Coordinates of C-alpha atoms in Angstrom, one line a residue:
M15 CA -9.4 0.8 -25.9
F16 CA -11.5 4.6 -25.5
N17 CA -9.7 8.0 -25.3
F18 CA -10.4 10.0 -22.1
L19 CA -10.0 13.0 -21.2
I20 CA -9.0 12.8 -17.5
V21 CA -9.5 16.2 -15.2
R22 CA -8.5 16.7 -11.4
V23 CA -9.2 19.5 -9.4
L24 CA -5.5 20.6 -7.6
E25 CA -5.7 21.1 -3.8
S26 CA -7.7 24.2 -2.7
N27 CA -4.6 25.7 -1.1
S28 CA -2.1 24.7 -4.4
F29 CA -2.6 27.5 -6.9
T30 CA -4.6 29.5 -9.5
L31 CA -4.0 30.1 -13.2
P32 CA -4.8 33.0 -15.2
N33 CA -4.7 30.8 -18.7
T34 CA -3.7 27.5 -19.9
I35 CA -0.2 26.4 -19.6
I36 CA 0.8 22.8 -21.5
Y37 CA 3.7 20.6 -20.8
G38 CA 4.1 18.0 -23.3
D39 CA 0.8 15.9 -22.7
V40 CA -0.2 17.3 -19.5
E41 CA -2.1 20.6 -19.4
L42 CA -2.8 23.3 -16.4
R43 CA -5.8 25.3 -17.1
P44 CA -7.5 27.6 -15.2
A45 CA -11.2 27.0 -13.5
S46 CA -12.4 29.4 -15.8
V47 CA -12.7 27.2 -18.8
D48 CA -15.2 24.4 -17.0
S49 CA -18.1 24.3 -18.9
D50 CA -21.4 23.7 -17.2
K51 CA -21.5 19.9 -17.6
E52 CA -18.0 19.7 -16.3
L53 CA -18.7 21.6 -13.5
T54 CA -21.9 19.6 -12.6
A55 CA -19.7 16.6 -12.8
L56 CA -16.9 18.0 -10.4
K57 CA -19.3 19.2 -8.0
E58 CA -20.7 15.4 -7.9
S59 CA -17.4 14.2 -7.6
A60 CA -16.9 16.6 -4.4
D61 CA -20.1 15.6 -3.2
D62 CA -19.1 11.8 -3.2
H63 CA -15.9 12.8 -1.6
R64 CA -18.1 14.9 1.0
L65 CA -15.8 18.3 0.0
Q66 CA -17.0 21.8 0.1
F67 CA -16.3 22.4 -3.7
D68 CA -16.9 26.0 -3.1
K69 CA -13.3 26.0 -1.2
Y70 CA -11.7 24.4 -4.4
T71 CA -13.5 27.0 -7.0
Y72 CA -10.3 28.7 -8.0
A73 CA -8.0 26.3 -8.2
A74 CA -6.3 25.0 -11.1
R75 CA -7.1 22.4 -13.0
I76 CA -4.7 19.3 -14.8
C77 CA -5.8 17.0 -17.5
T78 CA -4.5 14.6 -20.0
I79 CA -6.0 12.2 -22.7
V80 CA -5.7 8.6 -21.7
S81 CA -5.8 5.6 -24.2
S82 CA -7.1 2.4 -21.7
E83 CA -10.0 -0.1 -21.4
T84 CA -11.6 1.5 -18.1
V85 CA -12.2 4.7 -16.5
L86 CA -9.8 3.6 -13.3
E87 CA -6.8 2.4 -15.1
A88 CA -7.0 5.8 -17.3
L89 CA -7.1 7.5 -13.6
S90 CA -4.2 5.8 -12.8
I91 CA -2.1 6.2 -15.8
A92 CA -2.9 10.1 -15.8
A93 CA -1.7 10.4 -12.2
D94 CA 1.8 8.8 -13.2
R95 CA 1.4 11.8 -16.0
F96 CA 0.9 13.9 -13.4
S97 CA 3.3 13.3 -10.6
T98 CA 6.1 14.8 -12.6
I99 CA 4.6 18.1 -13.4
L100 CA 3.3 18.4 -10.0
D101 CA 7.1 17.9 -8.7
L102 CA 8.1 20.6 -10.9
S103 CA 5.3 22.7 -9.7
A104 CA 5.9 22.4 -6.4
S105 CA 9.7 24.0 -6.9
K106 CA 8.1 26.8 -8.1
F107 CA 5.1 27.5 -5.7
H108 CA 7.2 27.0 -2.0
I109 CA 4.2 28.0 0.1
S110 CA 1.5 26.1 -1.6
N111 CA 0.5 22.7 -1.6
V112 CA 1.2 21.4 -4.6
D113 CA -0.8 18.2 -5.2
V114 CA -4.5 16.8 -6.6
S115 CA -7.4 16.9 -4.6
E116 CA -9.6 14.0 -4.5
I117 CA -11.9 15.8 -7.2
G118 CA -12.2 15.1 -10.8
F119 CA -13.9 13.5 -13.8
A120 CA -12.8 11.3 -16.6
K121 CA -14.4 12.1 -19.9
N122 CA -15.0 9.5 -22.9
L123 CA -14.1 11.6 -25.9
A124 CA -16.1 9.1 -28.3
S125 CA -19.4 9.3 -26.3
G126 CA -18.9 12.9 -24.7
E127 CA -20.1 10.9 -21.1
L128 CA -18.8 12.1 -18.3
H129 CA -17.6 10.0 -15.4
P130 CA -17.6 11.9 -12.0
V131 CA -14.1 10.4 -9.8
K132 CA -15.7 9.1 -7.0
R133 CA -14.7 6.8 -3.7
W134 CA -14.3 3.3 -5.1
G135 CA -13.2 -0.1 -3.2
F136 CA -13.2 -0.1 0.5
N137 CA -12.9 2.5 2.9
P138 CA -11.9 2.7 6.5
S139 CA -15.1 2.1 8.8
T140 CA -15.9 2.9 12.1
S141 CA -15.5 0.3 14.7
F142 CA -17.8 -0.7 17.6
V143 CA -17.2 -1.7 20.8
M144 CA -19.4 -3.6 22.8
S145 CA -20.1 -2.9 26.4
H146 CA -18.7 -5.7 29.1
G147 CA -19.6 -3.5 32.4
N148 CA -17.9 -0.3 33.9
I149 CA -14.9 -1.9 35.1
Q150 CA -12.1 -1.9 32.8
R151 CA -10.7 -5.3 31.7
M152 CA -6.5 -6.0 31.4
D153 CA -6.3 -6.6 27.8
D154 CA -3.4 -7.2 25.4
I155 CA -2.9 -3.7 25.0
N156 CA -2.1 -3.0 28.8
Y157 CA 0.2 -6.2 29.2
I158 CA 2.1 -5.1 26.0
L159 CA 2.4 -1.5 27.4
G160 CA 3.5 -2.9 30.5
L161 CA 6.8 -4.6 29.2
D162 CA 10.2 -3.2 28.9
C163 CA 12.2 -5.3 26.8
E164 CA 13.7 -5.0 23.4
L165 CA 11.1 -7.1 21.8
S166 CA 8.4 -5.0 22.8
Q167 CA 9.9 -1.5 21.6
R168 CA 10.6 -3.4 18.5
Y169 CA 6.8 -4.2 18.4
L170 CA 5.8 -1.0 19.1
R171 CA 8.0 1.0 16.6
A172 CA 6.6 -1.2 14.0
L173 CA 3.1 -0.6 14.8
H174 CA 3.7 2.9 14.1
W175 CA 4.8 2.4 10.7
A176 CA 2.3 -0.6 9.9
R177 CA -0.5 2.6 11.1
H178 CA 0.9 5.1 8.6
G179 CA 0.9 1.9 5.8
R180 CA -2.7 0.6 6.2
H181 CA -4.4 3.1 4.6
E182 CA -1.7 4.8 2.2
N183 CA -2.9 5.2 -1.1
N184 CA 0.3 5.7 -2.9
S185 CA 1.7 2.2 -3.7
Q186 CA 5.3 3.0 -3.3
L187 CA 4.9 4.6 0.2
K188 CA 2.6 1.9 1.4
I189 CA 5.4 -0.9 0.3
L190 CA 7.7 1.5 2.2
F191 CA 5.9 1.9 5.4
N192 CA 5.4 -1.7 5.4
W193 CA 9.4 -2.7 5.0
F194 CA 9.9 -0.3 7.9
T195 CA 7.6 -2.0 9.8
L196 CA 9.6 -5.2 9.4
E197 CA 13.1 -3.4 9.6
A198 CA 11.8 -2.3 13.1
L199 CA 10.6 -6.0 13.7
L200 CA 12.8 -8.2 12.6
K201 CA 16.7 -6.5 11.7
E202 CA 19.5 -7.0 14.0
G203 CA 21.8 -4.8 12.4
E204 CA 22.8 -3.0 8.9
S205 CA 24.2 -6.4 7.3
D206 CA 21.3 -8.2 8.2
N207 CA 19.0 -9.7 5.5
I208 CA 15.4 -10.3 6.6
S209 CA 13.9 -11.4 3.6
S210 CA 14.0 -15.3 4.9
N211 CA 12.4 -14.4 8.1
I212 CA 9.5 -12.7 6.1
C213 CA 9.0 -15.5 3.9
F214 CA 9.1 -17.6 7.0
L215 CA 6.3 -16.0 8.7
M216 CA 4.3 -15.7 5.5
G217 CA 4.5 -19.9 5.4
F218 CA 7.5 -20.6 3.3
P219 CA 10.1 -21.8 5.6
N220 CA 13.3 -21.7 3.9
N221 CA 16.3 -21.6 6.2
K222 CA 17.9 -24.2 8.8
K223 CA 14.9 -23.5 11.4
R224 CA 12.4 -25.2 9.1
L225 CA 14.0 -28.8 10.1
E226 CA 12.5 -27.7 14.0
I227 CA 9.2 -27.8 12.2
S228 CA 6.9 -31.2 12.4
E229 CA 6.5 -33.1 9.6
P230 CA 2.7 -33.4 9.7
F231 CA 2.8 -29.5 9.7
L232 CA 5.0 -28.9 7.0
A233 CA 3.2 -31.5 5.0
S234 CA -0.2 -29.9 5.6
I235 CA 1.1 -26.3 4.7
S236 CA 3.2 -27.4 1.3
D237 CA -0.1 -29.4 0.0
H238 CA -0.8 -26.9 -2.8
P239 CA -0.2 -27.3 -6.3
R240 CA 1.6 -23.3 -6.2
Y241 CA 3.1 -24.1 -2.7
D242 CA 6.6 -24.6 -4.4
F243 CA 6.2 -22.1 -7.3
W244 CA 5.5 -19.3 -4.8
K245 CA 8.5 -20.6 -2.1
K246 CA 11.1 -20.4 -4.9
K247 CA 9.4 -17.0 -6.4
L248 CA 8.3 -14.9 -2.8
I249 CA 12.2 -15.1 -1.6
E250 CA 13.5 -13.8 -4.8
D251 CA 10.7 -10.8 -4.9
V252 CA 11.1 -10.0 -1.1
D253 CA 15.0 -9.5 -2.3
K254 CA 14.1 -7.0 -4.8
I255 CA 11.6 -5.7 -2.3
R256 CA 14.7 -4.5 -0.3
I257 CA 16.4 -3.1 -3.3
F258 CA 13.2 -1.4 -4.3
R259 CA 13.5 0.3 -0.7
N260 CA 16.9 1.3 -0.8
N261 CA 16.3 2.6 -4.5
S262 CA 13.4 4.5 -3.0
A263 CA 15.3 5.7 0.1
H264 CA 18.8 6.3 -1.8
S265 CA 18.3 6.6 -4.9
G266 CA 15.1 9.2 -5.0
F267 CA 13.2 6.5 -7.1
R268 CA 9.5 7.9 -7.6
I269 CA 6.6 5.6 -8.3
V270 CA 6.5 6.4 -12.1
D271 CA 10.1 4.4 -12.3
F272 CA 8.2 1.3 -11.5
S273 CA 5.6 -0.7 -13.5
K274 CA 2.1 -1.6 -12.1
P275 CA 2.3 -4.9 -11.9
V276 CA 5.1 -4.7 -9.9
L277 CA 4.0 -2.4 -7.4
A278 CA 0.7 -4.6 -7.2
L279 CA 2.7 -7.7 -6.4
Y280 CA 5.0 -5.8 -4.0
S281 CA 2.2 -4.4 -2.1
Q282 CA 0.5 -7.8 -1.8
I283 CA 3.3 -9.3 -0.6
M284 CA 4.1 -6.5 2.2
I285 CA 0.8 -6.4 3.4
Y286 CA 0.8 -10.4 4.3
G287 CA 4.5 -10.1 5.0
T288 CA 3.8 -7.2 7.7
S289 CA 0.4 -9.0 9.0
R290 CA 2.1 -12.2 9.5
S291 CA 5.2 -11.2 11.0
L292 CA 3.3 -8.4 13.5
G293 CA 1.2 -11.5 14.7
A294 CA 4.0 -13.7 15.1
V295 CA 5.9 -11.3 17.4
R296 CA 2.6 -10.4 19.4
F297 CA 2.0 -14.0 20.0
A298 CA 5.8 -14.1 21.2
L299 CA 5.4 -11.1 23.5
L300 CA 2.3 -12.9 25.3
N301 CA 4.4 -15.8 25.8
N302 CA 7.1 -13.8 27.6
V303 CA 9.9 -13.9 24.6
K304 CA 11.6 -10.6 25.6
T305 CA 14.1 -10.0 22.9
L306 CA 14.8 -10.0 19.0
V307 CA 17.4 -13.0 19.0
E308 CA 15.2 -15.0 21.3
F309 CA 11.9 -14.8 19.2
K310 CA 14.4 -16.2 16.2
E311 CA 15.7 -18.7 17.9
N312 CA 12.0 -19.9 18.6
I313 CA 10.6 -19.0 15.1
A314 CA 9.7 -22.3 14.2
N315 CA 7.6 -23.0 17.4
I316 CA 6.1 -19.3 17.0
F317 CA 5.2 -20.5 13.4
E318 CA 3.4 -23.6 14.1
N319 CA 1.5 -21.9 16.9
T320 CA 0.9 -19.2 14.6
A321 CA 0.4 -20.2 10.8
R322 CA -2.7 -22.1 9.4
A323 CA -2.6 -24.1 6.4
N324 CA -5.9 -22.7 5.0
D325 CA -4.9 -19.1 5.5
I326 CA -1.8 -20.0 3.3
H327 CA -3.5 -21.8 0.8
G328 CA -6.4 -19.3 0.5
N329 CA -5.3 -15.9 1.6
I330 CA -1.7 -15.5 0.6
I331 CA -1.4 -18.0 -2.2
Y332 CA -4.7 -17.4 -3.6
S333 CA -4.2 -13.3 -3.3
L334 CA -0.9 -13.5 -4.7
D335 CA -1.8 -15.5 -8.0
Q336 CA -4.7 -12.8 -8.7
V337 CA -2.2 -9.9 -8.7
L338 CA 0.0 -12.1 -11.4
L339 CA -3.1 -12.7 -13.5
N340 CA -4.0 -9.1 -13.4
G341 CA -1.0 -7.9 -14.3
N342 CA -0.5 -10.3 -16.9
D343 CA 2.4 -11.2 -15.3
S344 CA 5.0 -13.4 -17.2
Y345 CA 5.8 -15.7 -14.5
L346 CA 2.6 -17.8 -15.0

């Protein structure tokens, strides 16, 4: 384990400070206390995020010391600590955007080495569309826009939430946006529990419609040593996500009220649940299905035409297993 000093610069339109303020294990300090080396690291971080550091010159810094194995883990732990202090500070500075910027650094207190916070992982990328001539072709977007039915309206509402969730960095919000997507897509009324339909479309059919799927196809998707484990666990976890949604929306639970392994698992489940459900509804719309009731009546046939055993085994089961392994989950 290493001790890291985590320093993040607040947004340029947040607030400045004349001196340092300490709240438990979190410190808010003025920009004037940055050392030359720290200032260099902050500028490097800003450059990597393509931000103009001059705009953040006077913004306050928020800091904490974290014990962890890696810089990324330390940054994640620090973000949780910062959250409560930022929430409280926002109640004082109503006209300000009280939040952390992308700029910051982690300092190894044993070696003194500074690690500027840089972009990591995958980022959105430009898509390049090839020319097919000057005459616009009729595509599926034109077709869906031309529909005027219940299922197409549900699909359009669901796409709105899916787009907001796709690149959301806050894991709690990402899970919620994806759950809103699925509710817009599959929920008929307040008492409708959509958990079984989500699991069905992810590749784990578990209701009476399962009997309408051909035996060879059922055999192919269940031919995996971890299939039965996930078939049982998934329905439990999707229902827990429903409770998670209610706790977040109605009881005000925050990201710090949930463990990181739980958030990681819920997020991965929602990514697959959302994408596979949207794909199934899109297929249904392109095949003249008009209502949610009709979609659910034909869910077995739609599933058999859209699901692939290789996808269920090589993507869904594999990814969910990796999340459990990385979180040292007790279920394994």
